[in-house]
N, CA, C and O of each residue as an XYZ file, in Angstrom:
524
protein
N      10.980     40.849    -30.870
C      10.406     39.827    -30.967
C      10.457     39.111    -29.342
O       9.563     38.474    -28.783
N      11.756     39.447    -28.856
C      12.368     39.197    -27.594
C      11.391     39.670    -26.616
O      10.952     38.971    -25.703
N      11.060     40.917    -26.848
C      10.317     41.768    -25.777
C       9.003     41.579    -25.884
O       8.392     41.793    -24.837
N       8.303     41.218    -26.889
C       7.097     40.762    -27.091
C       6.652     39.583    -26.029
O       5.867     39.525    -25.083
N       7.628     38.611    -26.722
C       7.654     37.106    -25.930
C       7.926     37.121    -24.375
O       7.305     36.322    -23.673
N       8.849     38.016    -23.798
C       8.929     38.185    -22.504
C       7.818     39.082    -21.888
O       7.388     38.643    -20.821
N       7.325     40.103    -22.271
C       6.184     40.720    -21.734
C       4.770     40.110    -22.085
O       3.702     40.630    -21.761
N       4.910     38.956    -22.779
C       3.567     38.454    -22.972
C       2.383     39.444    -23.923
O       1.164     39.559    -23.800
N       3.202     39.963    -24.734
C       2.290     40.887    -25.426
C       2.032     40.260    -26.574
O       1.197     40.756    -27.331
N       2.597     39.233    -26.869
C       1.969     38.573    -28.149
C       0.734     38.216    -28.088
O       0.412     37.430    -27.197
N      -0.311     38.730    -29.069
C      -1.793     37.974    -29.088
C      -1.367     36.541    -29.231
O      -1.903     35.828    -28.383
N      -0.611     35.946    -30.004
C      -0.860     34.549    -30.258
C      -0.748     33.610    -29.024
O      -1.404     32.621    -28.697
N       0.266     34.227    -28.470
C       0.858     33.485    -26.813
C      -0.373     33.804    -26.156
O      -1.075     32.885    -25.733
N      -0.738     35.072    -26.013
C      -2.015     35.274    -24.887
C      -3.388     34.288    -25.310
O      -4.002     33.741    -24.393
N      -3.732     34.139    -26.422
C      -4.771     33.652    -26.904
C      -4.654     31.823    -26.798
O      -5.672     31.140    -26.686
N      -3.351     31.259    -26.851
C      -2.891     30.058    -26.689
C      -2.915     29.507    -25.065
O      -3.185     28.359    -24.712
N      -2.589     30.549    -24.267
C      -2.236     30.229    -22.985
C      -3.862     30.075    -22.207
O      -4.039     29.565    -21.101
N      -4.841     30.595    -23.008
C      -6.190     30.482    -22.301
C      -6.731     29.182    -22.624
O      -7.846     28.912    -22.178
N      -6.158     28.393    -23.282
C      -6.247     26.732    -23.446
C      -5.540     25.790    -22.395
O      -4.791     24.867    -22.714
N      -5.870     26.138    -21.100
C      -5.059     25.187    -20.036
C      -5.813     24.191    -19.880
O      -5.207     23.141    -19.665
N      -7.225     24.115    -19.918
C      -7.939     22.739    -19.618
C      -7.453     21.723    -20.387
O      -7.004     22.002    -21.499
N      -7.459     20.379    -19.927
C      -7.253     19.336    -20.658
C      -8.468     18.956    -21.818
O      -9.630     19.239    -21.527
N      -8.272     18.535    -22.675
C      -9.481     18.154    -23.200
C      -9.482     16.525    -23.825
O      -8.519     15.816    -24.117
N     -10.914     16.251    -23.900
C     -10.661     14.697    -24.303
C     -11.176     14.415    -25.536
O     -12.133     14.956    -26.091
N     -10.297     13.308    -26.023
C     -10.709     12.952    -27.520
C     -11.127     11.640    -27.525
O     -10.598     10.942    -26.659
N     -11.941     11.091    -28.264
C     -12.408     10.027    -28.743
C     -11.500      9.475    -29.791
O     -11.446     10.003    -30.902
N     -10.638      8.218    -29.415
C      -9.967      8.024    -30.321
C     -10.706      7.057    -31.464
O     -11.693      6.332    -31.341
N      -9.678      7.371    -32.865
C     -10.364      6.180    -33.855
C      -9.764      5.240    -33.510
O      -8.705      5.109    -32.896
N     -10.724      4.312    -34.071
C     -10.507      2.713    -33.951
C     -11.453      1.869    -35.142
O     -12.570      2.073    -35.617
N     -10.516      0.938    -35.335
C     -10.974     -0.104    -36.323
C     -11.160     -1.239    -35.853
O     -10.141     -1.642    -35.294
N     -12.356     -2.254    -35.805
C     -12.469     -3.418    -35.048
C     -12.582     -4.418    -36.333
O     -13.162     -4.126    -37.379
N     -11.812     -5.857    -36.015
C     -11.786     -6.719    -36.902
C     -11.905     -7.732    -36.388
O     -11.226     -7.882    -35.372
N     -13.017     -9.170    -36.932
C     -13.622    -10.195    -36.104
C     -13.334    -11.548    -37.306
O     -13.822    -11.534    -38.436
N     -12.666    -12.390    -36.900
C     -12.513    -13.784    -37.350
C     -13.172    -14.916    -36.400
O     -13.600    -14.783    -35.254
N     -13.135    -15.893    -37.092
C     -13.697    -17.099    -36.036
C     -12.994    -17.120    -34.708
O     -13.618    -17.250    -33.655
N     -11.605    -16.982    -34.772
C     -11.135    -16.989    -33.730
C     -10.801    -15.962    -32.426
O     -10.639    -16.257    -31.242
N     -10.769    -14.895    -32.966
C     -10.829    -13.703    -32.194
C     -11.322    -12.128    -32.760
O     -11.612    -11.870    -33.928
N     -11.331    -11.303    -31.771
C     -11.561     -9.826    -32.185
C     -10.265     -9.189    -32.306
O      -9.308     -9.558    -31.625
N     -10.198     -8.196    -33.193
C      -8.499     -7.709    -32.992
C      -9.031     -6.028    -33.363
O      -9.724     -5.779    -34.349
N      -8.596     -5.049    -32.451
C      -8.814     -3.758    -32.446
C      -7.484     -3.116    -32.682
O      -6.361     -3.569    -32.459
N      -7.924     -1.733    -33.280
C      -6.702     -0.931    -33.787
C      -7.277      0.708    -33.228
O      -8.083      1.451    -33.788
N      -6.583      0.896    -32.030
C      -6.762      2.645    -31.621
C      -6.016      3.389    -31.863
O      -4.850      3.181    -31.527
N      -6.252      4.162    -32.311
C      -5.179      5.412    -32.626
C      -4.962      6.629    -31.453
O      -5.823      7.437    -31.103
N      -3.943      6.556    -31.085
C      -3.408      7.533    -30.012
C      -2.312      8.258    -30.181
O      -1.299      8.039    -29.517
N      -2.396      9.300    -31.184
C      -1.299      9.634    -31.351
C      -0.555     10.545    -30.231
O      -1.300     11.126    -29.442
N       0.884     10.727    -30.085
C       1.368     11.846    -29.134
C       1.187     10.785    -27.820
O       1.585     11.379    -26.818
N       0.810      9.680    -27.550
C       0.503      9.330    -25.865
C       1.819      8.135    -26.204
O       2.111      7.532    -27.237
N       2.443      8.132    -24.767
C       3.416      7.416    -24.484
C       2.943      6.247    -24.024
O       1.841      6.278    -23.477
N       3.670      4.931    -24.138
C       3.052      3.656    -23.717
C       2.605      3.760    -22.419
O       1.489      3.407    -22.036
N       3.662      4.350    -21.593
C       3.492      4.304    -19.914
C       2.051      4.979    -19.666
O       1.469      4.667    -18.628
N       1.565      5.697    -20.368
C       0.262      6.652    -20.070
C      -0.828      6.149    -20.994
O      -1.671      6.966    -21.365
N      -0.913      4.716    -21.465
C      -2.009      4.195    -21.799
C      -2.433      2.828    -20.862
O      -1.605      1.968    -20.560
N      -3.640      2.790    -20.523
C      -4.521      2.024    -19.834
C      -5.692      0.953    -20.755
O      -6.336      1.308    -21.743
N      -5.716     -0.198    -20.199
C      -6.729     -1.022    -21.021
C      -7.250     -1.635    -19.748
O      -6.542     -2.147    -18.882
N      -8.695     -1.520    -19.723
C      -9.376     -2.090    -18.329
C     -10.834     -3.011    -19.224
O     -11.599     -2.578    -20.086
N     -10.767     -4.337    -18.596
C     -11.998     -4.892    -19.286
C     -12.525     -5.270    -17.786
O     -11.907     -5.594    -16.772
N     -14.307     -5.048    -18.131
C     -15.248     -5.486    -16.893
C     -16.329     -5.183    -17.625
O     -16.585     -4.369    -18.512
N     -17.147     -6.382    -16.806
C     -18.577     -6.594    -17.048
C     -18.863     -6.559    -18.379
O     -19.970     -6.120    -18.690
N     -17.966     -6.994    -19.416
C     -18.373     -7.281    -20.937
C     -18.023     -5.845    -21.515
O     -18.810     -5.344    -22.319
N     -17.060     -5.272    -21.201
C     -16.815     -3.460    -21.869
C     -15.093     -3.518    -21.687
O     -14.387     -4.032    -20.819
N     -14.848     -2.924    -22.639
C     -13.199     -2.764    -22.508
C     -13.334     -1.293    -22.717
O     -14.096     -0.722    -23.496
N     -12.263     -0.652    -21.695
C     -12.333      0.773    -21.570
C     -10.488      0.896    -22.026
O      -9.575      0.158    -21.658
N     -10.436      2.110    -22.935
C      -9.217      2.211    -23.304
C      -8.963      3.728    -23.107
O      -9.605      4.510    -23.808
N      -8.030      4.218    -22.161
C      -7.599      5.341    -22.054
C      -6.069      5.789    -21.971
O      -5.198      5.088    -21.456
N      -5.847      7.062    -22.550
C      -4.475      7.329    -22.612
C      -4.408      8.970    -22.501
O      -5.442      9.630    -22.600
N      -3.300      9.504    -22.317
C      -3.082     10.768    -22.246
C      -1.930     11.257    -22.574
O      -0.968     10.556    -22.260
N      -1.642     12.576    -23.291
C      -0.567     13.199    -23.522
C      -0.246     14.012    -22.392
O      -1.111     14.708    -21.861
N       1.184     13.969    -21.899
C       1.495     14.704    -20.747
C       2.739     15.392    -21.172
O       3.769     14.798    -21.493
N       2.521     17.178    -21.150
C       3.468     17.607    -21.831
C       4.832     17.481    -20.877
O       4.888     16.988    -19.750
N       5.911     18.068    -21.656
C       7.197     17.759    -21.122
C       7.412     18.578    -19.795
O       7.156     19.781    -19.751
N       7.894     17.875    -18.718
C       7.849     18.603    -17.442
C       9.506     19.224    -17.495
O      10.459     18.705    -16.913
N       9.545     20.247    -18.202
C      10.873     21.182    -17.971
C      11.007     22.281    -17.563
O      10.036     23.019    -17.732
N      11.982     22.746    -17.008
C      12.119     24.063    -16.472
C      12.510     24.985    -17.476
O      13.634     25.471    -17.603
N      11.481     25.202    -18.202
C      11.767     26.468    -19.459
C      10.084     27.235    -19.197
O       9.099     26.828    -18.582
N      10.355     28.533    -20.008
C       9.270     29.032    -19.920
C       8.596     29.139    -21.150
O       9.248     29.412    -22.158
N       7.285     28.947    -21.210
C       6.465     28.450    -22.270
C       6.269     29.884    -23.126
O       5.891     30.916    -22.571
N       6.563     29.801    -24.474
C       6.154     31.512    -25.121
C       5.027     30.790    -26.083
O       4.081     31.500    -26.423
N       5.054     29.772    -26.426
C       3.862     29.273    -27.336
C       3.210     27.954    -26.991
O       3.829     26.899    -26.855
N       1.794     28.121    -26.850
C       1.179     26.625    -26.587
C       0.034     26.453    -27.603
O      -0.974     27.143    -27.756
N       0.501     25.218    -28.337
C      -0.403     24.641    -29.188
C      -0.316     23.126    -28.946
O      -1.263     22.499    -29.422
N       0.457     22.532    -28.419
C       0.439     21.140    -28.021
C      -0.385     21.077    -26.372
O       0.248     21.187    -25.321
N      -1.418     20.942    -26.423
C      -2.204     21.080    -25.069
C      -2.168     19.717    -24.431
O      -1.960     18.745    -25.157
N      -2.330     19.575    -23.282
C      -2.423     18.223    -22.570
C      -3.896     17.591    -23.005
O      -4.971     18.189    -22.987
N      -3.710     16.549    -23.305
C      -5.135     15.622    -23.873
C      -5.283     14.443    -23.337
O      -4.289     13.743    -23.148
N      -6.419     14.054    -23.029
C      -6.853     12.901    -22.787
C      -7.694     12.194    -23.867
O      -8.694     12.642    -24.427
N      -6.949     10.714    -24.095
C      -8.106      9.818    -25.106
C      -8.960      8.967    -24.135
O      -8.474      8.448    -23.130
N      -9.959      8.879    -24.408
C     -10.808      7.650    -23.859
C     -11.959      7.206    -24.628
O     -12.766      8.015    -25.084
N     -12.084      5.686    -24.823
C     -13.200      5.009    -25.225
C     -13.495      3.608    -24.839
O     -12.677      2.723    -24.586
N     -14.792      3.543    -24.831
C     -15.210      2.074    -24.174
C     -15.914      1.309    -25.363
O     -16.500      1.910    -26.263
N     -15.823      0.113    -25.302
C     -16.589     -0.788    -26.393
C     -17.356     -2.134    -25.484
O     -16.928     -2.746    -24.505
N     -18.345     -2.253    -26.073
C     -19.064     -3.332    -25.146
C     -18.782     -4.679    -26.123
O     -18.953     -4.744    -27.340
N     -18.517     -5.253    -25.628
C     -17.846     -6.645    -26.211
C     -18.648     -7.773    -25.902
O     -18.961     -7.932    -24.722
N     -19.107     -8.734    -26.912
C     -19.672     -9.879    -27.065
C     -19.209    -10.845    -25.859
O     -18.044    -10.868    -25.462
N     -20.079    -11.516    -25.400
C     -19.905    -12.847    -24.530
C     -19.072    -14.080    -25.249
O     -19.382    -14.491    -26.367
N     -18.132    -14.547    -24.583
C     -17.511    -15.938    -25.300
C     -16.094    -15.519    -25.346
O     -15.331    -16.334    -25.865
N     -15.589    -14.416    -24.910
C     -14.058    -14.223    -24.877
C     -13.255    -14.584    -23.927
O     -13.690    -14.406    -22.789
N     -12.098    -15.087    -24.042
C     -11.149    -15.897    -23.523
C     -10.511    -14.575    -22.796
O      -9.574    -14.060    -23.407
N     -10.911    -13.960    -21.550
C     -10.291    -12.734    -21.326
C      -8.905    -12.863    -20.822
O      -8.186    -11.869    -20.928
N      -8.265    -14.290    -20.118
C      -7.008    -14.496    -19.760
C      -6.320    -14.691    -20.881
O      -5.191    -15.105    -20.619
N      -6.570    -14.537    -22.296
C      -5.773    -14.494    -23.248
C      -5.563    -13.020    -24.204
O      -5.046    -12.750    -25.288
N      -6.314    -12.237    -23.077
C      -6.055    -10.815    -24.214
C      -4.813    -10.370    -24.057
O      -4.117    -10.511    -23.053
N      -4.477     -9.718    -25.259
C      -3.110     -9.155    -25.001
C      -3.000     -7.953    -25.869
O      -3.774     -7.839    -26.819
N      -1.971     -6.917    -25.585
C      -2.043     -5.529    -26.351
C      -0.568     -5.147    -26.264
O       0.282     -5.444    -25.424
N      -0.500     -4.328    -27.485
C       0.808     -3.955    -28.029
C       0.300     -2.629    -28.573
O      -0.758     -2.381    -29.151
N       1.554     -1.655    -28.171
C       1.540     -0.240    -28.489
C       2.751      0.113    -29.503
O       3.842     -0.452    -29.428
N       2.540      0.791    -30.154
C       3.826      0.922    -31.374
C       3.169      2.335    -32.293
O       2.152      2.388    -32.986
N       4.140      3.353    -31.998
C       3.841      4.437    -32.799
C       2.430      5.033    -32.741
O       1.744      5.376    -33.703
N       2.121      5.095    -31.444
C       0.934      5.819    -31.358
C      -0.343      4.897    -31.619
O      -1.447      5.441    -31.623
N      -0.250      3.684    -31.812
C      -1.387      2.693    -32.189
C      -1.274      1.538    -31.133
O      -0.288      0.920    -30.731
N      -2.736      1.440    -30.785
C      -2.927      0.378    -29.617
C      -3.450     -1.104    -30.463
O      -4.540     -1.158    -31.032
N      -2.969     -1.672    -30.446
C      -3.489     -3.054    -30.806
C      -3.923     -4.215    -30.216
O      -3.212     -5.191    -30.454
N      -4.846     -4.390    -29.541
C      -5.957     -5.643    -28.872
C      -6.114     -6.805    -29.612
O      -6.492     -6.799    -30.783
N      -5.815     -7.896    -28.919
C      -6.081     -9.371    -29.503
C      -6.873     -9.820    -28.506
O      -6.550    -10.013    -27.334
N      -8.205    -10.020    -29.160
C      -9.144    -10.786    -27.885
C      -9.679    -11.971    -28.169
O     -10.809    -12.044    -28.652
N      -9.097    -12.818    -27.962
C      -9.424    -14.065    -28.403
C     -10.645    -14.554    -27.819
O     -11.096    -14.057    -26.788
N     -11.355    -15.767    -28.598
C     -12.581    -16.123    -28.613
C     -12.279    -17.525    -27.541
O     -11.160    -18.032    -27.464
N     -13.343    -17.972    -26.842
C     -13.183    -19.192    -25.922
C     -13.212    -20.119    -27.010
O     -13.481    -19.819    -28.173
N     -12.884    -21.418    -26.524
C     -12.648    -22.575    -27.549
C     -14.077    -22.893    -27.833
O     -14.363    -23.063    -29.019
N     -15.104    -23.012    -26.862
C     -16.342    -23.258    -27.025
C     -17.235    -22.162    -28.019
O     -18.229    -22.543    -28.637
N     -16.845    -21.068    -28.063
C     -17.321    -20.172    -29.080
C     -16.801    -20.196    -30.478
O     -17.391    -19.493    -31.299
N     -15.743    -20.932    -30.876
C     -15.046    -21.173    -31.957
C     -15.836    -22.433    -32.715
O     -16.272    -23.454    -32.185
N     -15.883    -22.060    -34.065
C     -16.374    -22.749    -34.915
C     -15.688    -24.205    -34.983
O     -14.523    -24.253    -35.377
N     -16.312    -25.330    -34.641
C     -15.663    -26.871    -35.124
C     -16.367    -27.386    -36.414
O     -17.503    -27.103    -36.796
N     -15.564    -28.101    -36.932
C     -15.904    -29.010    -37.863
C     -16.198    -30.195    -37.260
O     -15.487    -30.675    -36.377
N     -17.593    -30.905    -37.834
C     -18.040    -32.115    -37.157
C     -17.854    -33.220    -38.145
O     -18.498    -33.201    -39.194
N     -16.984    -34.216    -37.865
C     -16.641    -35.458    -38.408
C     -17.903    -35.848    -38.926
O     -18.921    -35.616    -38.273
N     -17.962    -36.554    -40.297
C     -19.149    -37.108    -40.543
C     -18.737    -38.648    -40.821
O     -18.089    -39.005    -41.805
N     -19.207    -39.491    -39.817
C     -19.244    -41.106    -40.065
C     -19.926    -41.610    -41.189
O     -21.072    -41.171    -41.278
N     -19.541    -42.495    -42.192
C     -20.352    -43.271    -43.050
C     -20.771    -44.667    -42.341
O     -19.984    -45.381    -41.720
N     -22.164    -44.936    -42.543
C     -22.253    -46.202    -42.205
C     -22.013    -47.297    -43.070
O     -21.999    -47.262    -44.300
N     -21.783    -48.483    -42.175
C     -21.294    -49.439    -43.209
C     -22.471    -50.803    -43.331
O     -22.273    -51.720    -44.128
């Protein structure tokens, strides 16, 4: 086995080494809405928090992340964990309070809270009785 790995004659290793190009994946997402905010969950397994970016421009939010292989001084003998880019964009409705957007990243799941501006939230109208 050691000779096969050193000489790179193992057919499985040769096949996997051909997968050198990065692949792009559209991450799964769930979006929820209530009268006060939009809440988004975006699944990016294997992505480190430092490799996640969120940008908002022209009523669209763009979410991107990347899996970066470990930078070690080792010789690879099998490659199934390929470098991957995650990217997805969503068109958002008007009336959001961009300054209050927040993002959290935990266990490969990005959670976005996109509050609606006060003028776009429902308000209860007081009813006065005539005397």
